[in-house]
Amino acid sequence: MTLAGKNFLYDMRELKFVLKEWLDMDKIFSLPDYRDYYSREEIDPIIDTTYRICRDEISLINEDSDKIGAHFKDGKVITPDSFKKAYKTINDAGLGASNADREAEGHLPYTLVQANYEILSHAGLAFTGFWGLNSGAISLIQQHGSELIKQKFLPKMCEGQWAGTMNLTEPGAGTDVGANITKAFATDEPGIYKIKGNKLFITAGDHDLCENFIHLVLARTEGARPGTAGLSLFVVPKYWVNDDGSLGEFNDVITTGIEEKMGQHGSPTCSLTYGENDNCRGYIIGDPPDESGKGQGIAQMFVMMNEERLNTGIQGLAAASQAFNLAREYAKIRVQGTKFTDPKGPKVRIVEHEDVRRMLMLQKSCIEAIRALILKSCYYLDLSHDSEDPAEREFADGMFQISNPMCKAYATDMAWPLIAEAIQVHGGYGYVSEYQVEQAARDVKICSIWEGTNFIQSLDLVGRKFSMNKGKVFRNWLDDIAAFIESNETEKDFEIEFKILKDAFQEYEGIIGQLQNYMQEGKAQMMPLFSTRILHASSMLYCSRLIMDQGLLANKQLNEIGERHPDAKFYKGKIASARFYIKNVLPEIFVIRKVFEIGDTSAIDIDEESLG
């Protein structure tokens, strides 16, 4: 057996544990939007179908994605030939943009949509961008678009014939979206503006898999105020769409090039020019800026951005999971060295070495914790949309609002070092392209940069989410963790783990108290200096709460089925993941608390010339 080829290794048992045993999907399926269409029995057919498509078709194009990639020739973006069939397969199976149509009868709960998206991302990280962004664009138009815009663009976007894109970034304005200078000029036609400007780093902004591109473009109308508050959002098709839905004339949206990147070669990252010939038009979404020059664009765009942040977190999870599965299987067959405790004994597989086992358990526990974080957040998102109880919707929305920055930032921050561990397990083979694990590292790095760099996510959490509704939302989140600890701290099989978790919770409250002290002392610079570390502490605490919940359930299941049952080893693995994460990852909170108390400011005090 060799793992030098391209492989699709995905643990469906773990995903089914999350969906069928841990999350209360019966509660979701009982809601009006789903009760006539789904039940727990439908979970297997849905995700098993996705798994088979990914194993038999999508994973097979991953090598083309990396080695051939997308090319720019004569003003056109050309994808590998194998992409065409794969893209059609995805759409025909209902796994593409149609998943985003939350107004369609029988639409899937978002929790299942994202479970499918993880499997798809696992099969080909670069390929998922072709419909992931389209899904976000569909959601935005459904929530904020006029009936004209919906009727004109949504049908073919949902079918995957047309693709939606997100156009924020400009050459002089990256994360600082408020510095955008793309202009929109009113025309004599109501709601239609001429667009003029440049955008870059537009993922899947042009390619040969779709016949039209529906760009969602942030631009500034005449008289709009500066900064993000003055931005409006426009639907700008590459080809104008006639009243009967047919394609009209070219809309003066020119693709000027694609980026050469370290990874995700199959996903074109485009530079676009709008109105080079003064003939680019777009529909404004919502109303133009008010008398004070305040526009609605950035608030509207956050519908898409929040969805894409979840998608990006899923991609980070999928890449780390793929790398772990490859490392685990490699460790089981690679024979090298003798046991430390038996130096004169026989050569053994590296999975028997202590430090390799540590590296594998670090990956396994973190990946399962991050998966719990993301899918629990999706579960709350479903409740916030579809519950019939207003109080439950409000609570669920608050829990999602707190966890969404963690889903994006913690998942993608952790993916990079976790994949590094997987490469380390492979030794020298992990560094060569013959083995797939090195591609995972190259492909995943963009995920911590996409959709607002992870520092922006930390500011969103610490600077905005903590104070939502006068702190009530954050307090609810803390109370959930505290109640979980109180209800289970005497569990006889996990007393040590819950003691660590309880101590970590107290340390975390100390971090929050220290933050408040700094702010009261006028040391506002301490928030951005430590916000990333506070996000990581928040994520580790919540992941610990969730993975311990899974550990308790796995222990209960194991006690019921006994040691000889085929699932016994799986449940033992879940228990081990919970123990390892609590005892090896969570204690980082104690370090963060101490460092925050020390309050070192040398990073910002040092003269920039002294940086070297």
Coordinates of C-alpha atoms in Angstrom, one line a residue:
M1 CA 0.0 0.0 0.0
T2 CA 1.2 3.5 -0.8
L3 CA -0.1 7.0 -0.2
A4 CA 2.0 8.6 -2.8
G5 CA -1.0 9.1 -5.1
K6 CA -4.0 11.4 -4.8
N7 CA -6.4 10.1 -2.2
F8 CA -9.9 10.8 -0.9
L9 CA -9.9 9.9 2.8
Y10 CA -12.9 11.1 4.7
D11 CA -14.3 9.9 8.0
M12 CA -18.1 9.6 7.5
R13 CA -18.5 8.0 10.9
E14 CA -17.4 11.1 12.7
L15 CA -19.7 13.3 10.6
K16 CA -22.7 11.0 11.3
F17 CA -21.9 11.1 15.0
V18 CA -22.2 14.9 14.9
L19 CA -25.4 14.9 12.8
K20 CA -27.2 11.9 14.1
E21 CA -26.1 11.5 17.7
W22 CA -24.8 14.8 19.0
L23 CA -26.9 17.6 17.4
D24 CA -30.6 17.4 18.0
M25 CA -31.5 17.4 14.3
D26 CA -35.0 16.1 15.1
K27 CA -35.7 19.5 16.5
I28 CA -34.6 21.2 13.3
F29 CA -36.6 18.7 11.2
S30 CA -39.7 19.4 13.3
L31 CA -39.8 23.0 12.2
P32 CA -42.3 24.1 9.5
D33 CA -39.8 24.5 6.7
Y34 CA -38.5 20.9 7.1
R35 CA -41.2 18.7 8.7
D36 CA -42.8 17.6 5.5
Y37 CA -39.5 16.8 3.8
Y38 CA -36.8 15.5 6.2
S39 CA -36.3 13.3 9.2
R40 CA -33.2 11.7 10.8
E41 CA -33.5 8.8 8.4
E42 CA -32.7 11.1 5.4
I43 CA -29.4 12.2 6.8
D44 CA -27.5 9.1 5.6
P45 CA -28.8 9.2 2.0
I46 CA -28.0 12.9 1.7
I47 CA -24.4 12.9 2.9
D48 CA -23.6 9.4 1.5
T49 CA -24.6 10.7 -1.9
T50 CA -22.2 13.7 -1.5
Y51 CA -19.5 11.3 -0.3
R52 CA -19.8 9.0 -3.3
I53 CA -19.7 12.0 -5.8
C54 CA -16.7 13.4 -4.1
R55 CA -14.8 10.1 -3.9
D56 CA -15.6 9.0 -7.4
E57 CA -15.5 12.3 -9.3
I58 CA -14.6 15.5 -7.5
S59 CA -11.5 14.2 -5.8
L60 CA -10.2 13.0 -9.1
I61 CA -9.8 16.5 -10.5
N62 CA -7.8 17.8 -7.6
E63 CA -4.5 17.0 -9.3
D64 CA -5.6 19.0 -12.4
S65 CA -6.6 21.8 -10.1
D66 CA -3.2 22.0 -8.7
K67 CA -0.9 21.1 -11.6
I68 CA -2.9 22.6 -14.5
G69 CA -4.9 25.2 -12.7
A70 CA -6.7 28.2 -14.2
H71 CA -5.1 30.1 -17.0
F72 CA -5.6 33.6 -18.5
K73 CA -5.4 33.7 -22.3
D74 CA -6.7 36.3 -24.7
G75 CA -8.8 38.0 -22.1
K76 CA -10.4 34.7 -21.0
V77 CA -10.1 32.5 -17.9
I78 CA -9.7 28.9 -18.8
T79 CA -10.1 26.1 -16.3
P80 CA -8.9 22.5 -16.7
D81 CA -11.2 20.3 -19.0
S82 CA -12.0 18.0 -16.1
F83 CA -13.7 20.9 -14.3
K84 CA -16.6 21.1 -16.8
K85 CA -17.9 17.6 -16.0
A86 CA -17.4 18.0 -12.3
Y87 CA -19.2 21.3 -12.2
K88 CA -22.1 19.8 -14.1
T89 CA -22.2 16.8 -11.7
I90 CA -22.3 19.1 -8.7
N91 CA -25.2 21.1 -10.1
D92 CA -27.1 18.1 -11.4
A93 CA -26.9 16.5 -7.9
G94 CA -28.3 19.6 -6.2
L95 CA -25.1 20.3 -4.3
G96 CA -24.3 23.5 -6.0
A97 CA -25.7 27.0 -5.6
S98 CA -29.3 25.7 -5.4
N99 CA -28.4 24.8 -1.8
A100 CA -28.5 28.5 -1.0
D101 CA -32.1 28.9 -2.1
R102 CA -33.7 29.1 1.4
E103 CA -37.0 30.2 -0.2
A104 CA -37.4 26.9 -2.2
E105 CA -39.7 24.3 -0.9
G106 CA -37.8 21.4 0.6
H107 CA -34.5 23.3 1.0
L108 CA -32.0 21.7 3.3
P109 CA -31.3 23.0 6.7
Y110 CA -28.1 25.0 6.7
T111 CA -26.4 22.5 9.1
L112 CA -26.7 19.8 6.4
V113 CA -25.7 22.2 3.6
Q114 CA -22.4 22.9 5.5
A115 CA -21.9 19.3 6.3
N116 CA -22.0 18.6 2.6
Y117 CA -19.8 21.6 2.0
E118 CA -17.1 20.1 4.2
I119 CA -17.1 16.8 2.3
L120 CA -16.9 18.8 -1.0
S121 CA -14.1 21.0 0.3
H122 CA -12.3 17.9 1.5
A123 CA -12.4 16.5 -2.1
G124 CA -11.1 19.7 -3.7
L125 CA -10.6 22.9 -1.8
A126 CA -10.1 25.2 -4.8
F127 CA -13.1 23.8 -6.6
T128 CA -15.6 24.7 -3.9
G129 CA -15.2 28.4 -4.5
F130 CA -17.0 28.1 -7.8
W131 CA -20.4 27.6 -6.1
G132 CA -19.6 28.7 -2.5
L133 CA -19.5 32.4 -3.5
N134 CA -22.6 32.0 -5.7
S135 CA -24.5 30.7 -2.7
G136 CA -23.7 33.7 -0.7
A137 CA -24.7 36.0 -3.5
I138 CA -28.0 34.3 -3.8
S139 CA -28.7 34.7 -0.1
L140 CA -27.9 38.4 -0.3
I141 CA -30.2 39.0 -3.3
Q142 CA -33.0 37.0 -1.7
Q143 CA -32.8 39.1 1.5
H144 CA -32.2 42.6 0.0
G145 CA -32.9 42.5 -3.7
S146 CA -36.0 44.0 -5.4
E147 CA -38.5 41.7 -7.1
L148 CA -37.0 42.8 -10.4
I149 CA -33.5 41.8 -9.4
K150 CA -34.7 38.5 -8.0
Q151 CA -36.7 37.6 -11.0
K152 CA -34.0 38.6 -13.4
F153 CA -31.0 36.9 -11.8
L154 CA -31.9 34.3 -9.2
P155 CA -33.3 31.5 -11.4
K156 CA -30.1 30.9 -13.4
M157 CA -27.8 31.6 -10.4
C158 CA -29.6 28.9 -8.5
E159 CA -29.2 26.6 -11.5
G160 CA -25.5 27.3 -11.6
Q161 CA -25.6 28.7 -15.1
W162 CA -24.7 32.1 -13.8
A163 CA -22.3 32.8 -11.0
G164 CA -22.4 35.4 -8.2
T165 CA -19.2 37.1 -7.0
M166 CA -18.2 39.4 -4.2
N167 CA -16.5 42.6 -5.2
L168 CA -15.0 44.5 -2.3
T169 CA -11.2 44.7 -2.6
E170 CA -9.5 47.4 -4.7
P171 CA -5.9 48.1 -5.4
G172 CA -5.7 50.8 -2.8
A173 CA -8.2 49.3 -0.4
G174 CA -7.8 45.8 0.9
T175 CA -9.1 45.1 4.4
D176 CA -9.8 48.9 4.6
V177 CA -13.0 48.6 2.6
G178 CA -14.0 52.2 3.5
A179 CA -11.1 53.4 1.3
N180 CA -12.9 52.1 -1.8
I181 CA -13.1 54.6 -4.7
T182 CA -15.2 52.7 -7.3
K183 CA -17.9 55.2 -8.4
A184 CA -21.6 54.9 -9.3
F185 CA -23.4 57.5 -11.3
A186 CA -27.1 57.7 -11.5
T187 CA -28.7 57.4 -14.9
D188 CA -32.1 58.4 -16.3
E189 CA -33.3 54.9 -15.7
P190 CA -34.6 54.4 -12.1
G191 CA -32.4 52.2 -10.0
I192 CA -29.7 51.9 -12.7
Y193 CA -26.3 53.4 -12.3
K194 CA -23.1 53.6 -14.4
I195 CA -20.2 51.9 -12.6
K196 CA -16.6 52.9 -13.0
G197 CA -13.6 51.5 -11.1
N198 CA -11.3 48.6 -10.5
K199 CA -11.5 45.5 -8.3
L200 CA -8.9 42.8 -7.6
F201 CA -8.5 39.5 -5.7
I202 CA -12.0 38.6 -6.9
T203 CA -12.3 34.8 -6.3
A204 CA -13.9 33.0 -9.3
G205 CA -14.6 36.4 -10.8
D206 CA -14.5 35.0 -14.3
H207 CA -14.1 31.5 -15.8
D208 CA -15.4 29.2 -18.5
L209 CA -17.8 27.2 -16.4
C210 CA -20.6 29.8 -16.5
E211 CA -22.1 32.0 -19.2
N212 CA -22.6 35.1 -17.1
F213 CA -21.3 36.6 -13.9
I214 CA -23.4 38.5 -11.5
H215 CA -21.0 40.8 -9.6
L216 CA -22.0 42.3 -6.3
V217 CA -20.0 45.5 -6.3
L218 CA -19.5 48.0 -3.5
A219 CA -19.3 51.5 -5.0
R220 CA -19.8 55.1 -3.9
T221 CA -22.5 57.3 -5.4
E222 CA -22.0 61.1 -5.9
G223 CA -22.5 62.9 -2.6
A224 CA -22.0 59.8 -0.5
R225 CA -20.0 60.2 2.7
P226 CA -16.5 58.8 3.0
G227 CA -15.7 55.5 4.7
T228 CA -17.7 52.3 4.8
A229 CA -20.9 54.2 5.8
G230 CA -21.1 55.8 2.3
L231 CA -20.9 52.6 0.3
S232 CA -23.8 51.3 -1.7
L233 CA -24.2 47.8 -3.3
F234 CA -24.9 47.1 -6.9
V235 CA -25.7 44.1 -9.1
V236 CA -23.5 44.3 -12.1
P237 CA -23.7 41.5 -14.6
K238 CA -20.9 40.8 -17.0
Y239 CA -23.5 40.6 -19.8
W240 CA -26.6 42.7 -19.5
V241 CA -29.8 40.6 -19.0
N242 CA -32.8 41.3 -21.1
D243 CA -36.3 41.5 -19.8
D244 CA -37.1 38.0 -21.0
G245 CA -34.0 36.6 -19.1
S246 CA -31.8 36.2 -22.2
L247 CA -28.3 37.5 -22.4
G248 CA -27.9 41.0 -23.9
E249 CA -24.9 43.1 -24.7
F250 CA -21.5 43.0 -23.0
N251 CA -21.6 45.2 -20.0
D252 CA -18.1 46.6 -20.1
V253 CA -16.8 44.4 -17.3
I254 CA -13.3 43.5 -18.4
T255 CA -11.1 40.8 -16.8
T256 CA -7.6 42.1 -16.9
G257 CA -5.8 39.1 -15.4
I258 CA -5.6 36.4 -12.7
E259 CA -3.1 36.0 -9.9
E260 CA -0.2 33.5 -9.7
K261 CA -0.7 32.0 -6.3
M262 CA 1.0 29.6 -3.8
G263 CA -2.1 27.4 -3.7
Q264 CA -5.7 26.9 -4.9
H265 CA -4.4 27.1 -8.5
G266 CA -7.6 25.9 -9.9
S267 CA -9.6 28.8 -8.4
P268 CA -9.0 32.0 -10.5
T269 CA -8.4 35.1 -8.5
C270 CA -9.3 37.9 -10.9
S271 CA -8.7 41.6 -11.5
L272 CA -11.7 43.3 -13.0
T273 CA -12.2 46.7 -14.6
Y274 CA -15.6 48.3 -14.6
G275 CA -16.6 51.0 -17.2
E276 CA -13.4 51.2 -19.1
N277 CA -15.5 52.3 -22.1
D278 CA -18.0 54.2 -20.0
N279 CA -20.7 51.6 -20.7
C280 CA -21.0 49.5 -17.5
R281 CA -24.3 49.6 -15.7
G282 CA -25.6 48.1 -12.5
Y283 CA -28.8 47.9 -10.3
I284 CA -28.6 49.4 -6.9
I285 CA -29.7 47.1 -4.1
G286 CA -32.1 48.9 -1.7
D287 CA -32.1 52.7 -1.6
P288 CA -29.5 55.2 -2.5
P289 CA -27.6 57.0 0.3
D290 CA -29.8 59.2 2.5
E291 CA -29.6 62.9 3.0
S292 CA -26.5 62.4 5.3
G293 CA -24.8 60.4 2.6
K294 CA -25.1 57.1 4.4
G295 CA -25.5 54.1 2.2
Q296 CA -26.8 50.6 2.8
G297 CA -24.2 48.6 1.0
I298 CA -21.9 47.4 3.8
A299 CA -24.8 46.1 5.9
Q300 CA -26.2 44.3 2.9
M301 CA -22.8 42.9 2.0
F302 CA -22.4 41.4 5.5
V303 CA -25.2 38.9 4.6
M304 CA -22.8 37.4 2.1
M305 CA -19.7 38.0 4.1
N306 CA -21.0 36.2 7.2
E307 CA -22.0 33.2 5.1
E308 CA -18.6 33.2 3.3
R309 CA -16.9 33.4 6.7
L310 CA -18.5 30.1 7.6
N311 CA -17.6 28.7 4.3
T312 CA -14.0 29.7 4.8
G313 CA -13.9 28.2 8.2
I314 CA -15.3 25.0 6.7
Q315 CA -12.5 25.1 4.1
G316 CA -9.9 25.4 6.8
L317 CA -11.4 22.5 8.7
A318 CA -11.6 20.4 5.5
A319 CA -7.9 21.0 4.6
A320 CA -6.7 20.2 8.1
S321 CA -8.9 17.1 8.2
Q322 CA -7.6 15.9 4.8
A323 CA -4.0 16.4 6.0
F324 CA -4.7 14.5 9.2
N325 CA -6.3 11.6 7.5
L326 CA -3.3 11.3 5.1
A327 CA -0.9 11.5 8.0
R328 CA -2.7 8.9 10.1
E329 CA -2.8 6.4 7.2
Y330 CA 0.8 7.1 6.3
A331 CA 1.9 6.5 10.0
K332 CA 0.2 3.2 10.0
I333 CA 2.3 1.8 7.1
R334 CA 5.6 3.6 7.4
V335 CA 8.1 1.4 9.1
Q336 CA 11.0 3.3 10.7
G337 CA 13.1 3.0 13.8
T338 CA 12.7 1.0 17.0
K339 CA 10.6 1.8 20.0
F340 CA 12.3 4.2 22.5
T341 CA 11.5 1.7 25.2
D342 CA 12.9 -1.2 23.2
P343 CA 16.0 0.1 21.3
K344 CA 17.2 -3.4 20.3
G345 CA 13.8 -4.6 19.3
P346 CA 12.3 -4.8 15.8
K347 CA 11.6 -1.9 13.5
V348 CA 8.1 -0.5 14.0
R349 CA 5.6 1.6 12.2
I350 CA 5.9 5.2 13.1
V351 CA 2.4 5.3 14.5
E352 CA 3.9 3.4 17.4
H353 CA 6.3 6.2 18.3
E354 CA 5.2 8.5 21.2
D355 CA 5.7 11.8 19.5
V356 CA 4.0 10.8 16.3
R357 CA 1.1 9.6 18.4
R358 CA 1.1 13.1 20.1
M359 CA 1.0 14.9 16.7
L360 CA -1.8 12.7 15.5
M361 CA -3.9 13.2 18.7
L362 CA -3.3 17.0 18.5
Q363 CA -4.7 17.0 14.9
K364 CA -7.6 14.6 15.7
S365 CA -8.8 16.5 18.8
C366 CA -8.5 20.0 17.3
I367 CA -10.2 19.0 14.1
E368 CA -13.1 17.4 16.0
A369 CA -13.4 20.4 18.3
I370 CA -13.5 22.8 15.3
R371 CA -16.0 20.7 13.5
A372 CA -18.2 20.8 16.6
L373 CA -17.8 24.6 16.8
I374 CA -18.8 25.1 13.2
L375 CA -21.7 22.7 12.9
K376 CA -23.1 23.8 16.3
S377 CA -23.0 27.4 15.0
C378 CA -24.8 26.3 11.8
Y379 CA -27.4 24.6 14.1
Y380 CA -28.0 27.8 15.9
L381 CA -28.2 29.6 12.6
D382 CA -31.0 27.3 11.5
L383 CA -32.9 27.9 14.7
S384 CA -32.4 31.7 14.4
H385 CA -34.0 31.5 11.0
D386 CA -36.7 28.9 11.4
S387 CA -37.7 28.4 15.0
E388 CA -41.3 29.3 15.7
D389 CA -40.4 30.7 19.1
P390 CA -39.2 34.3 19.0
A391 CA -37.2 33.9 22.2
E392 CA -35.5 30.9 20.9
R393 CA -34.7 32.7 17.6
E394 CA -33.2 35.6 19.5
F395 CA -31.1 33.3 21.8
A396 CA -29.9 31.2 18.8
D397 CA -29.0 34.3 16.8
G398 CA -26.9 35.6 19.7
M399 CA -25.1 32.3 20.1
F400 CA -24.3 32.3 16.3
Q401 CA -23.2 36.0 16.4
I402 CA -20.6 35.2 19.1
S403 CA -19.3 32.0 17.5
N404 CA -19.2 33.1 13.8
P405 CA -15.9 35.0 14.2
M406 CA -14.4 32.0 15.9
C407 CA -15.6 29.7 13.2
K408 CA -13.7 31.7 10.6
A409 CA -10.6 32.8 12.5
Y410 CA -9.9 29.9 14.9
A411 CA -10.5 27.3 12.3
T412 CA -8.3 28.9 9.7
D413 CA -5.6 30.0 12.2
M414 CA -5.4 26.4 13.5
A415 CA -5.4 24.8 10.1
W416 CA -2.0 26.0 9.2
P417 CA -0.1 24.5 12.2
L418 CA -2.2 21.4 12.2
I419 CA -1.3 20.7 8.5
A420 CA 2.3 21.4 9.5
E421 CA 2.0 18.6 12.0
A422 CA 0.6 16.3 9.3
I423 CA 3.6 17.2 7.1
Q424 CA 5.9 16.5 10.0
V425 CA 4.4 13.0 10.4
H426 CA 5.3 12.3 6.8
G427 CA 8.9 13.4 7.4
G428 CA 10.7 14.3 4.2
Y429 CA 7.9 12.8 2.1
G430 CA 5.6 15.4 3.4
Y431 CA 7.6 18.1 1.7
V432 CA 7.5 16.7 -1.8
S433 CA 4.6 17.1 -4.2
E434 CA 4.3 13.3 -4.7
Y435 CA 2.5 13.2 -1.4
Q436 CA -0.8 15.3 -1.3
V437 CA -0.3 16.7 2.2
E438 CA 2.0 19.6 1.0
Q439 CA -0.8 20.8 -1.3
A440 CA -3.1 21.1 1.7
A441 CA -0.7 23.6 3.3
R442 CA -0.5 25.7 0.1
D443 CA -4.2 25.6 -0.5
V444 CA -5.3 26.5 3.0
K445 CA -3.2 29.6 3.8
I446 CA -5.5 32.0 1.9
C447 CA -8.3 31.0 4.3
S448 CA -7.0 33.1 7.2
I449 CA -6.9 36.1 4.8
W450 CA -10.2 35.7 3.0
E451 CA -13.4 37.5 4.1
G452 CA -11.6 39.9 6.4
T453 CA -8.2 38.9 7.8
N454 CA -8.4 37.0 11.1
F455 CA -7.4 40.1 13.0
I456 CA -10.6 41.7 11.7
Q457 CA -12.6 38.7 13.1
S458 CA -11.0 39.2 16.5
L459 CA -11.9 42.9 16.5
D460 CA -15.5 41.9 15.5
L461 CA -15.7 39.5 18.4
V462 CA -14.0 41.6 21.1
G463 CA -14.9 45.1 20.0
R464 CA -18.4 44.5 18.8
K465 CA -19.9 41.1 19.7
F466 CA -19.0 41.2 23.4
S467 CA -21.0 44.4 23.8
M468 CA -24.0 43.4 21.7
N469 CA -27.3 44.3 23.4
K470 CA -25.5 45.8 26.3
G471 CA -23.5 42.6 26.8
K472 CA -26.5 40.4 27.2
V473 CA -25.6 38.2 24.2
F474 CA -22.1 37.6 25.5
R475 CA -23.4 36.9 29.0
N476 CA -25.8 34.3 27.5
W477 CA -22.8 32.6 25.9
L478 CA -20.9 32.6 29.1
D479 CA -23.9 31.3 31.0
D480 CA -24.2 28.4 28.6
I481 CA -20.6 27.3 29.3
A482 CA -21.0 27.8 33.1
A483 CA -24.2 25.8 33.2
F484 CA -22.6 23.0 31.3
I485 CA -19.7 22.8 33.7
E486 CA -22.0 23.0 36.8
S487 CA -24.2 20.2 35.4
N488 CA -21.3 17.8 34.7
E489 CA -18.4 18.6 37.0
T490 CA -19.1 15.7 39.3
E491 CA -19.2 13.2 36.4
K492 CA -17.1 10.4 37.8
D493 CA -15.3 9.4 34.6
F494 CA -14.3 13.0 33.8
E495 CA -13.7 14.8 37.1
I496 CA -10.1 15.8 36.1
E497 CA -11.2 17.2 32.8
F498 CA -14.1 19.2 34.3
K499 CA -11.7 20.6 37.0
I500 CA -9.4 21.9 34.2
L501 CA -12.4 23.3 32.3
K502 CA -13.7 25.0 35.4
D503 CA -10.3 26.5 36.2
A504 CA -10.0 27.6 32.5
F505 CA -13.4 29.3 32.7
Q506 CA -12.3 31.3 35.7
E507 CA -9.1 32.3 33.9
Y508 CA -11.1 33.4 30.9
E509 CA -13.4 35.5 33.1
G510 CA -10.1 37.0 34.4
I511 CA -9.1 37.8 30.8
I512 CA -12.4 39.6 30.3
G513 CA -12.0 41.5 33.6
Q514 CA -8.5 42.5 32.6
L515 CA -9.8 43.8 29.3
Q516 CA -12.4 45.9 31.1
N517 CA -9.7 47.3 33.4
Y518 CA -7.5 48.3 30.5
M519 CA -10.3 50.1 28.8
Q520 CA -11.3 51.9 32.0
E521 CA -7.7 53.0 32.4
G522 CA -7.7 54.5 28.9
K523 CA -5.4 51.8 27.5
A524 CA -7.6 51.2 24.3
Q525 CA -4.5 50.0 22.4
M526 CA -4.6 46.8 24.5
M527 CA -7.7 45.6 22.7
P528 CA -6.2 45.3 19.2
L529 CA -2.9 44.2 20.6
F530 CA -4.5 41.2 22.4
S531 CA -7.7 40.7 20.4
T532 CA -6.4 37.7 18.4
R533 CA -5.3 36.0 21.6
I534 CA -8.6 36.7 23.2
L535 CA -10.4 35.2 20.2
H536 CA -8.2 32.1 20.5
A537 CA -9.0 31.9 24.2
S538 CA -12.7 32.2 23.6
S539 CA -12.5 29.6 20.9
M540 CA -10.6 27.1 23.0
L541 CA -13.0 27.5 25.9
Y542 CA -16.1 27.0 23.7
C543 CA -14.5 24.2 21.8
S544 CA -13.7 22.5 25.1
R545 CA -17.3 22.9 26.2
L546 CA -18.5 21.3 22.9
I547 CA -16.0 18.5 22.7
M548 CA -16.6 17.5 26.3
D549 CA -20.3 17.3 25.5
Q550 CA -19.4 14.9 22.7
G551 CA -17.1 13.0 25.1
L552 CA -19.9 12.6 27.6
L553 CA -22.2 11.3 24.9
A554 CA -19.6 8.9 23.5
N555 CA -18.9 7.5 27.0
K556 CA -22.7 6.9 27.5
Q557 CA -22.9 5.2 24.1
L558 CA -19.9 3.0 24.9
N559 CA -21.3 1.9 28.2
E560 CA -24.5 0.9 26.5
I561 CA -23.0 -1.1 23.6
G562 CA -20.1 -2.7 25.4
E563 CA -16.4 -3.3 24.4
R564 CA -17.1 -5.8 21.7
H565 CA -19.4 -3.7 19.6
P566 CA -18.0 -2.5 16.2
D567 CA -18.5 1.1 17.2
A568 CA -16.6 0.7 20.5
K569 CA -13.3 1.9 19.1
F570 CA -14.9 4.9 17.5
Y571 CA -16.4 6.0 20.8
K572 CA -13.1 5.4 22.6
G573 CA -11.5 7.7 20.1
K574 CA -14.1 10.4 20.8
I575 CA -13.5 10.1 24.5
A576 CA -9.7 10.3 23.9
S577 CA -10.2 13.5 21.7
A578 CA -12.1 15.2 24.5
R579 CA -9.5 14.3 27.1
F580 CA -6.6 15.3 25.0
Y581 CA -8.1 18.7 24.0
I582 CA -8.9 19.6 27.6
K583 CA -5.5 18.5 28.9
N584 CA -3.2 19.7 26.1
V585 CA -4.9 22.5 24.2
L586 CA -7.2 24.3 26.6
P587 CA -4.4 25.1 29.1
E588 CA -3.1 27.7 26.7
I589 CA -5.8 29.9 28.2
F590 CA -3.7 30.0 31.4
V591 CA -0.8 31.4 29.5
I592 CA -2.9 34.0 27.7
R593 CA -4.3 35.2 31.0
K594 CA -0.8 35.6 32.4
V595 CA 0.5 37.4 29.3
F596 CA -2.5 39.7 29.3
E597 CA -2.0 40.6 32.9
I598 CA 1.7 41.4 32.2
G599 CA 0.4 43.7 29.5
D600 CA 3.6 43.9 27.5
T601 CA 3.5 46.7 24.9
S602 CA 7.0 46.4 23.5
A603 CA 5.5 45.5 20.1
I604 CA 3.9 48.9 19.8
D605 CA 6.4 50.9 21.8
I606 CA 9.4 49.9 19.7
D607 CA 10.5 52.4 17.0
E608 CA 9.8 50.9 13.6
E609 CA 13.4 51.4 12.6
S610 CA 14.4 49.2 15.5
L611 CA 12.4 46.3 14.0
G612 CA 15.4 45.7 11.8

